[in-house]
mmCIF file of C-alpha atoms and ligand atoms in Angstrom:
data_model
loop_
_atom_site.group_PDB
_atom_site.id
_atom_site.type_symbol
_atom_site.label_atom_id
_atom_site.label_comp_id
_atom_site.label_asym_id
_atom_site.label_seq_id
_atom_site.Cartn_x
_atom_site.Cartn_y
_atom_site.Cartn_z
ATOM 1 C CA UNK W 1 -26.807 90.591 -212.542
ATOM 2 C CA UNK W 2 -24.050 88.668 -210.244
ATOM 3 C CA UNK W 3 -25.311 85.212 -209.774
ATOM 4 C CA UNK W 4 -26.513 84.696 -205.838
ATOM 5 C CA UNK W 5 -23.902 83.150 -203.523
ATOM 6 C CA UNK W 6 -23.813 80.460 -201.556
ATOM 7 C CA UNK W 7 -21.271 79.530 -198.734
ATOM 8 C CA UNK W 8 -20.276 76.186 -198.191
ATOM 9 C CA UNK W 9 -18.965 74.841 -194.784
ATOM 10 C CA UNK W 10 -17.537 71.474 -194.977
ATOM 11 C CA UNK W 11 -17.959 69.300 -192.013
ATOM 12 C CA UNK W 12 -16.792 65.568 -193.103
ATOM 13 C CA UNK W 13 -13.619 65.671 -191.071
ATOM 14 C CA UNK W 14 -14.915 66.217 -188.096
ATOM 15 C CA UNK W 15 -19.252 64.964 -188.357
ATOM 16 C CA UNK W 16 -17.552 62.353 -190.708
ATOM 17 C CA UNK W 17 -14.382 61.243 -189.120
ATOM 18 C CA UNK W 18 -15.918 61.003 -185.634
ATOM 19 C CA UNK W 19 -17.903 57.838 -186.458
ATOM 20 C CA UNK W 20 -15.198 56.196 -188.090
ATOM 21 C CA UNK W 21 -14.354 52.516 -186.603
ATOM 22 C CA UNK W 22 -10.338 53.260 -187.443
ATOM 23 C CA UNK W 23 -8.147 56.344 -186.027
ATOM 24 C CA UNK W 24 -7.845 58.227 -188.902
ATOM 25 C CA UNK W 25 -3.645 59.310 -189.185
ATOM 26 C CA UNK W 26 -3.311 62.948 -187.535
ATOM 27 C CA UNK W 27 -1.066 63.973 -190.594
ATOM 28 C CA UNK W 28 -4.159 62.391 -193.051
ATOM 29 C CA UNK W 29 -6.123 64.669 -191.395
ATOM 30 C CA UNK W 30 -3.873 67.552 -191.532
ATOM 31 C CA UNK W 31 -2.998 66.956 -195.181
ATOM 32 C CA UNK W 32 -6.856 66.301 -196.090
ATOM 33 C CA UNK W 33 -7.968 69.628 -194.490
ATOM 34 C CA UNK W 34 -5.200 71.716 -196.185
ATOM 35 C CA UNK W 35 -6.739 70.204 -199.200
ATOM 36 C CA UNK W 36 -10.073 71.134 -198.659
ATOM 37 C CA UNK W 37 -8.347 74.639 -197.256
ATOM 38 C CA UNK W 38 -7.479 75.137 -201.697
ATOM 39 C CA UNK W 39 -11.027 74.305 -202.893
ATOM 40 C CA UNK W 40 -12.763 77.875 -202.176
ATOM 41 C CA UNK W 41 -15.231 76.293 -199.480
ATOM 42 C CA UNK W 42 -16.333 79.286 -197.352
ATOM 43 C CA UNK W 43 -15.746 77.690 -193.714
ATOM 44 C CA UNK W 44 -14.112 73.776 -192.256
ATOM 45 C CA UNK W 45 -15.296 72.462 -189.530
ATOM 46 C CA UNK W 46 -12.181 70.721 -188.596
ATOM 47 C CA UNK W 47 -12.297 68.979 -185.014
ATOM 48 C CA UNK W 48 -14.339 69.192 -182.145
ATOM 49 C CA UNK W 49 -12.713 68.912 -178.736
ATOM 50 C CA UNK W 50 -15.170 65.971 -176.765
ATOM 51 C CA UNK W 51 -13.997 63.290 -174.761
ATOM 52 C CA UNK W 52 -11.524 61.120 -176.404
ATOM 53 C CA UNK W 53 -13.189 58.019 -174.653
ATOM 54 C CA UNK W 54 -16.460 58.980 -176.120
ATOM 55 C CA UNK W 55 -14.865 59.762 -179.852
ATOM 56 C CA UNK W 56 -11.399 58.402 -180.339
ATOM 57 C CA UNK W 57 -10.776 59.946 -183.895
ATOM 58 C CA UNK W 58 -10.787 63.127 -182.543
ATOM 59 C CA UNK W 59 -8.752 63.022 -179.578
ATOM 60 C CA UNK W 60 -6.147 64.837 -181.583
ATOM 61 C CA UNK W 61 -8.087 68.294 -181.946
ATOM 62 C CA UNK W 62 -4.996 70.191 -180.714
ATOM 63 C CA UNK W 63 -2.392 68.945 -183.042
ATOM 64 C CA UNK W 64 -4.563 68.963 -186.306
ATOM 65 C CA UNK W 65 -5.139 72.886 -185.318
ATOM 66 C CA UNK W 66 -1.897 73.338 -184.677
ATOM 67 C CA UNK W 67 -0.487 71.971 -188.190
ATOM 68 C CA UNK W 68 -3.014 72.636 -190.644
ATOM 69 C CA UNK W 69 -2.114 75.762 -193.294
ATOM 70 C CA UNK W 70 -4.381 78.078 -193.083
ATOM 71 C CA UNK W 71 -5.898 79.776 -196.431
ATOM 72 C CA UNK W 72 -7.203 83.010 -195.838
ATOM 73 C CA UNK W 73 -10.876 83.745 -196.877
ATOM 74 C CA UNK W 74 -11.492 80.260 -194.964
ATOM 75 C CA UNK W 75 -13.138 79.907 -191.616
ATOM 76 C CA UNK W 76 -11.730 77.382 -189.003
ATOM 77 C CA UNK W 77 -14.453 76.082 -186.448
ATOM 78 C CA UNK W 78 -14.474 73.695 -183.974
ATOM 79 C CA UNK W 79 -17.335 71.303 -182.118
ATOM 80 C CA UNK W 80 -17.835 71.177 -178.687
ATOM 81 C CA UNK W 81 -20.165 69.982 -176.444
ATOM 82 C CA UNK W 82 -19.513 71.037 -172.809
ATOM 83 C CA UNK W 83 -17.407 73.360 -170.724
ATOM 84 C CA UNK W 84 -14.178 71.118 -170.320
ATOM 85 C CA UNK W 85 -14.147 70.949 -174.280
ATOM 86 C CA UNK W 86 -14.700 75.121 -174.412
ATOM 87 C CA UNK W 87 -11.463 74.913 -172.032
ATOM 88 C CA UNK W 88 -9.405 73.184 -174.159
ATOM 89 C CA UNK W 89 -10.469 75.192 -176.945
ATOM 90 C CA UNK W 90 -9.393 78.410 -175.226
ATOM 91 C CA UNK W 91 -6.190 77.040 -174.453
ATOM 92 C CA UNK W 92 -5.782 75.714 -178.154
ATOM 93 C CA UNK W 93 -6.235 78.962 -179.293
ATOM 94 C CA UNK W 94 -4.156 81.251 -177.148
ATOM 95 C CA UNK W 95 -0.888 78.466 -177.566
ATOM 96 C CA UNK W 96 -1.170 79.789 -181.191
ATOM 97 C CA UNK W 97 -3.690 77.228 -183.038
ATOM 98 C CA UNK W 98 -6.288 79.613 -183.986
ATOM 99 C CA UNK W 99 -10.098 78.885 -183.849
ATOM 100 C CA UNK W 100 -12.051 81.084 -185.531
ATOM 101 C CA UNK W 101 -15.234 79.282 -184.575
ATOM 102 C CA UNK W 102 -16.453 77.058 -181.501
ATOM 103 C CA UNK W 103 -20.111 75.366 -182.558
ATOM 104 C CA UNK W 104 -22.273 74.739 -179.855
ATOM 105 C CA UNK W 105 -24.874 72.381 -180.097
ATOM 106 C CA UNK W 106 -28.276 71.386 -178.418
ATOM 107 C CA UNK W 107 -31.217 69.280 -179.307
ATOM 108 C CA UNK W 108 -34.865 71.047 -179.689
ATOM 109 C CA UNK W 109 -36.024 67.740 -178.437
ATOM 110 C CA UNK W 110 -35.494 66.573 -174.852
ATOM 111 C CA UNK W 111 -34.947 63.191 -174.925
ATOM 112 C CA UNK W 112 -32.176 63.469 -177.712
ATOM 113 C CA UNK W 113 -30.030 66.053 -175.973
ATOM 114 C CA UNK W 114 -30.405 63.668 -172.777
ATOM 115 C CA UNK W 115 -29.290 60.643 -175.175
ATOM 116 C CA UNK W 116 -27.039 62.770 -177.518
ATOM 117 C CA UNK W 117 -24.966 64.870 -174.488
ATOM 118 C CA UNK W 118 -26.988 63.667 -170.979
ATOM 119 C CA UNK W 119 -27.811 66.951 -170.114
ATOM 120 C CA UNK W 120 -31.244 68.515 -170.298
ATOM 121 C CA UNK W 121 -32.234 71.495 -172.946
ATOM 122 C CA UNK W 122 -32.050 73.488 -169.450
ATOM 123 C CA UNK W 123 -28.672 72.530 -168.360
ATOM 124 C CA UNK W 124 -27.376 72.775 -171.911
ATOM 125 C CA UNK W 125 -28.806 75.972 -172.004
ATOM 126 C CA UNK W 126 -27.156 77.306 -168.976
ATOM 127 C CA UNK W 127 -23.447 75.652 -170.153
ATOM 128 C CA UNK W 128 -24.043 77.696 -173.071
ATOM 129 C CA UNK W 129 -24.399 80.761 -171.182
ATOM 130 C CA UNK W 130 -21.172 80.130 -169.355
ATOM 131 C CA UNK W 131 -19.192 78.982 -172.525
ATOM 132 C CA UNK W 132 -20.384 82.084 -174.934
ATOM 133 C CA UNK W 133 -18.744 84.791 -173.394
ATOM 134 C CA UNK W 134 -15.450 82.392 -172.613
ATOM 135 C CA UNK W 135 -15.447 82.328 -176.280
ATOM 136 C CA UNK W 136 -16.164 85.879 -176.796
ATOM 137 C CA UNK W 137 -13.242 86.706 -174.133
ATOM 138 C CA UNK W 138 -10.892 84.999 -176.192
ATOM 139 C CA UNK W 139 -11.984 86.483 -179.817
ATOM 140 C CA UNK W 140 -13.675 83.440 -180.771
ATOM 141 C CA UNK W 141 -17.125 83.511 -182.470
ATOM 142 C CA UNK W 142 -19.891 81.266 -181.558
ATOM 143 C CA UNK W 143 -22.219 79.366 -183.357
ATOM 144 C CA UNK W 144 -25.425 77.524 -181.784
ATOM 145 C CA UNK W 145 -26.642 74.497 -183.294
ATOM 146 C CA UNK W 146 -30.531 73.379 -182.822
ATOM 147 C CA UNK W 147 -30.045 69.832 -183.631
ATOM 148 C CA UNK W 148 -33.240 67.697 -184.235
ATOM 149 C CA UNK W 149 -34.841 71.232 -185.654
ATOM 150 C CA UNK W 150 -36.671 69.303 -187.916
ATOM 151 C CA UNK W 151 -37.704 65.861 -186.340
ATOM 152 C CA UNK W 152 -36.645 63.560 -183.092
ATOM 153 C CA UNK W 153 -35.963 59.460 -183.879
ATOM 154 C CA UNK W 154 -37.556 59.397 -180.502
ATOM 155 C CA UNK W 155 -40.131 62.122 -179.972
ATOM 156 C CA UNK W 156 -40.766 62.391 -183.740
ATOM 157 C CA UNK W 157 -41.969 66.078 -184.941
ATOM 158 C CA UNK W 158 -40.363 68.702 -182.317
ATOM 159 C CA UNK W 159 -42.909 71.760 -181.917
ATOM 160 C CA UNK W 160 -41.859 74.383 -184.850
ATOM 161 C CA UNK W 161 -42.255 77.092 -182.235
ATOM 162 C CA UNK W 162 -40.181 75.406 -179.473
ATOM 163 C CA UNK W 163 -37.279 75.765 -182.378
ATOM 164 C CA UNK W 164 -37.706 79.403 -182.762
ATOM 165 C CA UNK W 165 -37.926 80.035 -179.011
ATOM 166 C CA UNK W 166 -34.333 77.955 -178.685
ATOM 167 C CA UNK W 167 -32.742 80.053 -181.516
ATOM 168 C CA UNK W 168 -34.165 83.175 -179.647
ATOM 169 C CA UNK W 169 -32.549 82.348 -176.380
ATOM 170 C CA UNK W 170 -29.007 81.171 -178.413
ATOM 171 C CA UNK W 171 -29.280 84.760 -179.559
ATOM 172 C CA UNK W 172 -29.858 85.687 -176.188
ATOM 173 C CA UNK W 173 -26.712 84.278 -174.297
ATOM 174 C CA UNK W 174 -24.675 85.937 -177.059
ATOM 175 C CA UNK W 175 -24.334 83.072 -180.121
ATOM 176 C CA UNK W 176 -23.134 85.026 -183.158
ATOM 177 C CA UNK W 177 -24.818 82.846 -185.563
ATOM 178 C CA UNK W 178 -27.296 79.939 -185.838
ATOM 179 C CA UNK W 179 -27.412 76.425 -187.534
ATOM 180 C CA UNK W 180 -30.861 74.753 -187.957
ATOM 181 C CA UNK W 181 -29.738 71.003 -188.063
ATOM 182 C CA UNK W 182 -31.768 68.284 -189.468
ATOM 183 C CA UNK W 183 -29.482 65.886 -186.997
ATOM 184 C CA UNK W 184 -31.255 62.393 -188.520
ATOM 185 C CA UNK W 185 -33.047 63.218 -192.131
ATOM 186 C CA UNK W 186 -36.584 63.807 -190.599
ATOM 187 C CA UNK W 187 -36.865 66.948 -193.018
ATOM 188 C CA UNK W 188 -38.992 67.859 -196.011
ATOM 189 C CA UNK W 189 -38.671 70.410 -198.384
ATOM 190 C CA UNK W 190 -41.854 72.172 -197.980
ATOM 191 C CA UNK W 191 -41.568 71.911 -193.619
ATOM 192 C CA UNK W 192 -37.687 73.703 -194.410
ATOM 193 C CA UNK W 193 -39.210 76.097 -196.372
ATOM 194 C CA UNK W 194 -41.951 76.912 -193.661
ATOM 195 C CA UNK W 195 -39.793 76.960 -190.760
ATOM 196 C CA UNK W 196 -36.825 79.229 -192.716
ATOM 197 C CA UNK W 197 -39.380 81.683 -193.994
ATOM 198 C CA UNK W 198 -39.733 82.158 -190.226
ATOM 199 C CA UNK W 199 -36.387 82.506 -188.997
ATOM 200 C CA UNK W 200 -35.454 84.144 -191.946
ATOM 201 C CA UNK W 201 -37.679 87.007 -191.116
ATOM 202 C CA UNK W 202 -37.286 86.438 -187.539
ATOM 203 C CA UNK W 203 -33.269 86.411 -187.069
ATOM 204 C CA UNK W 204 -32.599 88.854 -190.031
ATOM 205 C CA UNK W 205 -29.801 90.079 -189.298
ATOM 206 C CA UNK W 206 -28.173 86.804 -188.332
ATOM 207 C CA UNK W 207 -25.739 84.073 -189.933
ATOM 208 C CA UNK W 208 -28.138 81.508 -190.600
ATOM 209 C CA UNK W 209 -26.603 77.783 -191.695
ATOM 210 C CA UNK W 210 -28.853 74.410 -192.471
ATOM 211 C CA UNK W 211 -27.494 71.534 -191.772
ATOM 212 C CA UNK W 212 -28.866 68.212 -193.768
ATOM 213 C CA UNK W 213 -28.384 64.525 -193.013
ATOM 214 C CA UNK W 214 -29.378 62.490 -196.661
ATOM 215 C CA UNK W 215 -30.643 59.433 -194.707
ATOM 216 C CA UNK W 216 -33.947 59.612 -196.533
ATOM 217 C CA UNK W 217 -32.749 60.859 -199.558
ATOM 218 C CA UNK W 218 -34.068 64.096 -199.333
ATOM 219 C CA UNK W 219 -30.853 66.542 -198.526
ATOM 220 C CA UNK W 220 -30.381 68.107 -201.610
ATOM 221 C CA UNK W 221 -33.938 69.108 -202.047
ATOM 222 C CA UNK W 222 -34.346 70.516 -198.252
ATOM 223 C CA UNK W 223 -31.231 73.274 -199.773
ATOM 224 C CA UNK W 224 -33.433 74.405 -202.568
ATOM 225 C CA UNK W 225 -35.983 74.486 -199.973
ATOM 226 C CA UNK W 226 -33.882 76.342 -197.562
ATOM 227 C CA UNK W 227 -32.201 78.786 -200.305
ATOM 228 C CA UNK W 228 -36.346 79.380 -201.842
ATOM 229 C CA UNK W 229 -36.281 80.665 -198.315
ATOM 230 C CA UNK W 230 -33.507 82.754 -198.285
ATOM 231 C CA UNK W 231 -30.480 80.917 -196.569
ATOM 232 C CA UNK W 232 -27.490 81.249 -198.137
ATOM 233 C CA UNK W 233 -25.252 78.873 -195.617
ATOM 234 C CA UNK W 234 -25.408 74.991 -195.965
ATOM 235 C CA UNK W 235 -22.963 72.322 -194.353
ATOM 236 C CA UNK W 236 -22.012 69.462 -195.847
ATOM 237 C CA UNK W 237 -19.743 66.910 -195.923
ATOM 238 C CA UNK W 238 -16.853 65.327 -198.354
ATOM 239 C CA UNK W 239 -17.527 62.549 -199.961
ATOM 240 C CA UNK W 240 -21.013 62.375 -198.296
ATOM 241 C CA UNK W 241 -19.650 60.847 -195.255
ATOM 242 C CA UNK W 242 -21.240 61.064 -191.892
ATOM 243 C CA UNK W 243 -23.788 60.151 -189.227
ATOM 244 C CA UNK W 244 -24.562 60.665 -185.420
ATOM 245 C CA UNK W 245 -23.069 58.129 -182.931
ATOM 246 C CA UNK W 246 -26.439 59.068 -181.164
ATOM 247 C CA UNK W 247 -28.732 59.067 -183.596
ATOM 248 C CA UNK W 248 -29.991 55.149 -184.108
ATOM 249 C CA UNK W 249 -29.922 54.925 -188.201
ATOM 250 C CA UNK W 250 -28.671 58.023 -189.062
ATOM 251 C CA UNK W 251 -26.637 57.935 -192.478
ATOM 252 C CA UNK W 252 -24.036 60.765 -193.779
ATOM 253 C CA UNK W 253 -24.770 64.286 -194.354
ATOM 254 C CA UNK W 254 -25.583 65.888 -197.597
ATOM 255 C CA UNK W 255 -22.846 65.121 -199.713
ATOM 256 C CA UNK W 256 -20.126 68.782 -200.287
ATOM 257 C CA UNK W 257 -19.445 67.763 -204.079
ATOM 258 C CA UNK W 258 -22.853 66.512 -205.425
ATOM 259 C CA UNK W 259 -24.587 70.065 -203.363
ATOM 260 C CA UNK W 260 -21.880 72.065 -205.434
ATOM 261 C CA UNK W 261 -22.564 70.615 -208.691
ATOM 262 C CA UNK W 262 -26.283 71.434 -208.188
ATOM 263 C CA UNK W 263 -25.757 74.810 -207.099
ATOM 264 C CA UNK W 264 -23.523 75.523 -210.300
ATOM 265 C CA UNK W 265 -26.233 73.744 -212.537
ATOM 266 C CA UNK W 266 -28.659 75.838 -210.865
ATOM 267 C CA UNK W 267 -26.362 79.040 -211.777
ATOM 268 C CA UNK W 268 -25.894 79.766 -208.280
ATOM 269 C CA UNK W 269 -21.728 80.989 -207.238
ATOM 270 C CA UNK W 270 -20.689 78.749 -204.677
ATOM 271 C CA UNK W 271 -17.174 79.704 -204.680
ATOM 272 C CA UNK W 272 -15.664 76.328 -204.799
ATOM 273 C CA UNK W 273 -13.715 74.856 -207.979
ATOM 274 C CA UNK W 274 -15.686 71.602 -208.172
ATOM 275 C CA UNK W 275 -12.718 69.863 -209.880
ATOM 276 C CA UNK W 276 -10.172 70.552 -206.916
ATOM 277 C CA UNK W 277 -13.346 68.966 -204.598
ATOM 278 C CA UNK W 278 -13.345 66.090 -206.111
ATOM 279 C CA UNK W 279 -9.833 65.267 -206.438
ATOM 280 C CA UNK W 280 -10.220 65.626 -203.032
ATOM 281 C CA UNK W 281 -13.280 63.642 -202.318
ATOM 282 C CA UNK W 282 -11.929 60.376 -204.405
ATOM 283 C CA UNK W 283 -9.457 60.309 -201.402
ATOM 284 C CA UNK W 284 -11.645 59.293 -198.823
ATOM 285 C CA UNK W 285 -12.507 56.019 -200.038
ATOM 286 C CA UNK W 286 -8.989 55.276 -199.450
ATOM 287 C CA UNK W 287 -8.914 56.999 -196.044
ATOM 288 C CA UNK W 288 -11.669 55.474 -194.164
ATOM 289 C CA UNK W 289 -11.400 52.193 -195.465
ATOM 290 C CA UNK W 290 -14.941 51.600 -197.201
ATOM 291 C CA UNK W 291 -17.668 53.084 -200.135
ATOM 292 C CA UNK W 292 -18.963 56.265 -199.652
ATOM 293 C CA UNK W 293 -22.365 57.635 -200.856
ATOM 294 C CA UNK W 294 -21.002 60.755 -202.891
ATOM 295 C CA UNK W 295 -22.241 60.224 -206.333
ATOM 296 C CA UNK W 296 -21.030 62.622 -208.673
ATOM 297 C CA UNK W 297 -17.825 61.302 -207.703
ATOM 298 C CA UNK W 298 -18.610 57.902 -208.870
ATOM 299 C CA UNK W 299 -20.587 59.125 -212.478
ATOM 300 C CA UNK W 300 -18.938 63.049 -212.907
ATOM 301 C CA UNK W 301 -19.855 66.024 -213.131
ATOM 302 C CA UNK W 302 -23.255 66.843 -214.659
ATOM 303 C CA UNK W 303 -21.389 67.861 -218.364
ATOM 304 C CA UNK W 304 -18.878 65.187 -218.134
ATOM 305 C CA UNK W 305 -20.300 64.130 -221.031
ATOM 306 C CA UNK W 306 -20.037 60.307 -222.738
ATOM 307 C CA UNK W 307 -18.638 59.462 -226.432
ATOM 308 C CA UNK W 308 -21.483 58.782 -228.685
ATOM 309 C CA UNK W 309 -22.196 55.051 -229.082
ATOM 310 C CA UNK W 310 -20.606 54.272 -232.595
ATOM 311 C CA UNK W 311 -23.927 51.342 -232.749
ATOM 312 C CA UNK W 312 -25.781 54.122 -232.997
ATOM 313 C CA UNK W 313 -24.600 55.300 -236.831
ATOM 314 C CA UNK W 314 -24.146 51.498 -238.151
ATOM 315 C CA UNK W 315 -27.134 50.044 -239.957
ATOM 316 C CA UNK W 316 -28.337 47.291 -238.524
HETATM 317 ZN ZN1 LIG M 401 -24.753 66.113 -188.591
#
């Protein structure tokens, strides 16, 4: 029997990057992602096209799609979070700087979309249903994000049916595929599990990605949870790096290298040479200036194994 697959979208250049204090060097960026582009990871989110006021570091969308080398097999997407950005986007693409992807994104709860993009779910909603077929004109696919699917930092638990009823209406405007995001760690494994066992069956014929935030330690065991459940697609990000401007407290997302040397522990194919990963993750120390959370970075990979103690032979 082939081992199950897995497919790994990497997101720290652009949910990682964003937050970052420093303008992160458009050719750093270029080089990093053709990096990443080598490593067998399944899709790279690269960019997103927002307001450079809002989030300097990626002000430079254009160029980084215009210059990176694409690797086939690889799926470019892009982040954006209102009509102006979608524009752009178009316009990116048809100069030449394919996107294969735009990711649009929402909060299931009300008070965090207002915070996160000051718009209501309704507006957002009704953006969404201009921007889809824009995308869809154009050749680009779509993907809708429900962000705070699993928990609000303001509203706390967000109604498990008022998810669903989002991702049905996503489906509705046109979205090719669907992310479940867990936008500030409020998950638990055995909530994941519920809630994908329903969409699972619900949206079966449909791309479905989870998206984990590790700021309660708990991001690595909501993708068992999620692949117990059947879903195969999982962001995560170099390094471990990450956050939400928006999102008071909200620490990096699940960490690319340390979910890829579980999976291949686990005997699950994830595609991606682990060893190319990580001699691209020990980079980004270096790159944004401070520690980062990854860990099997810092102690190796699970059978990196030690020298035995010689103390241990000698007679004491
Ligand atoms: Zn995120």
């Amino acid at each position: 029997m082939s081992k199950q697959r897995i497919y790994i979208n990497d997101v720290g250049v652009r949910d990682g990057f964003q937050i970052e204090k420093v303008f992160i060097p458009t050719e750093t960026k270029i080089a990093f992602i053709d990096q990443l582009s080598k490593t067998g990871l399944a899709k790279i989110e690269a960019t997103s096209f927002v307001h450079p006021k809002f989030v300097p570091n990626m002000a430079d969308a254009e160029t980084v799609l215009a210059n990176i080398q694409r690797a086939a097999g690889v799926r470019y997407t892009a982040l954006t979070p209102n009509v102006k950005g979608m524009e752009r986007a178009i316009a990116c693409h048809q100069s030449g700087a394919a996107i294969d992807e735009m990711n649009l994104f929402m909060s299931a709860s009300e008070t965090h979309n207002m915070a996160n993009v000051k718009r209501t779910t309704a507006q957002s909603l009704q953006d969404f249903a201009e921007m889809v077929p824009m995308a869809r004109r154009v050749g680009i696919r779509t993907n809708g994000t429900v962000s705070t699917s699993f928990g609000c930092p303001f509203e706390g638990l967000v109604s498990e049916a008022r998810v669903m009823e989002i991702a049905e209406k996503y489906l509705a405007i046109g979205f090719d595929s669907l992310t479940f995001a867990d936008t500030t760690g409020m998950a638990n494994p055995r909530q994941v599990e519920r809630m994908m066992r329903e969409a699972t069956k619900r949206f079966a014929n449909t791309e479905i990605t989870l998206h984990f935030h590790n700021t309660r330690g708990m991001g690595l065991a909501n993708v068992v949870a999620g692949i117990a459940a059947g879903v195969v697609h999982y962001d995560a990000s170099i390094a471990g790096l990450g956050g939400c401007p928006f999102a008071p407290g909200a620490t990096g997302n699940i960490c690319t290298e340390d979910l890829v040397n579980m999976l291949q522990d686990m005997g699950l194919d994830t595609g991606v040479d682990l060893d190319k990963l990580l001699a691209a993750a020990v980079k980004i120390p270096a790159i944004v200036g401070h520690d980062v959370p990854g860990q099997v970075m810092k102690a190796g990979k699970t059978m990196h194994l030690h020298p035995v103690p010689e103390k241990l032979y000698t007679a004491s």
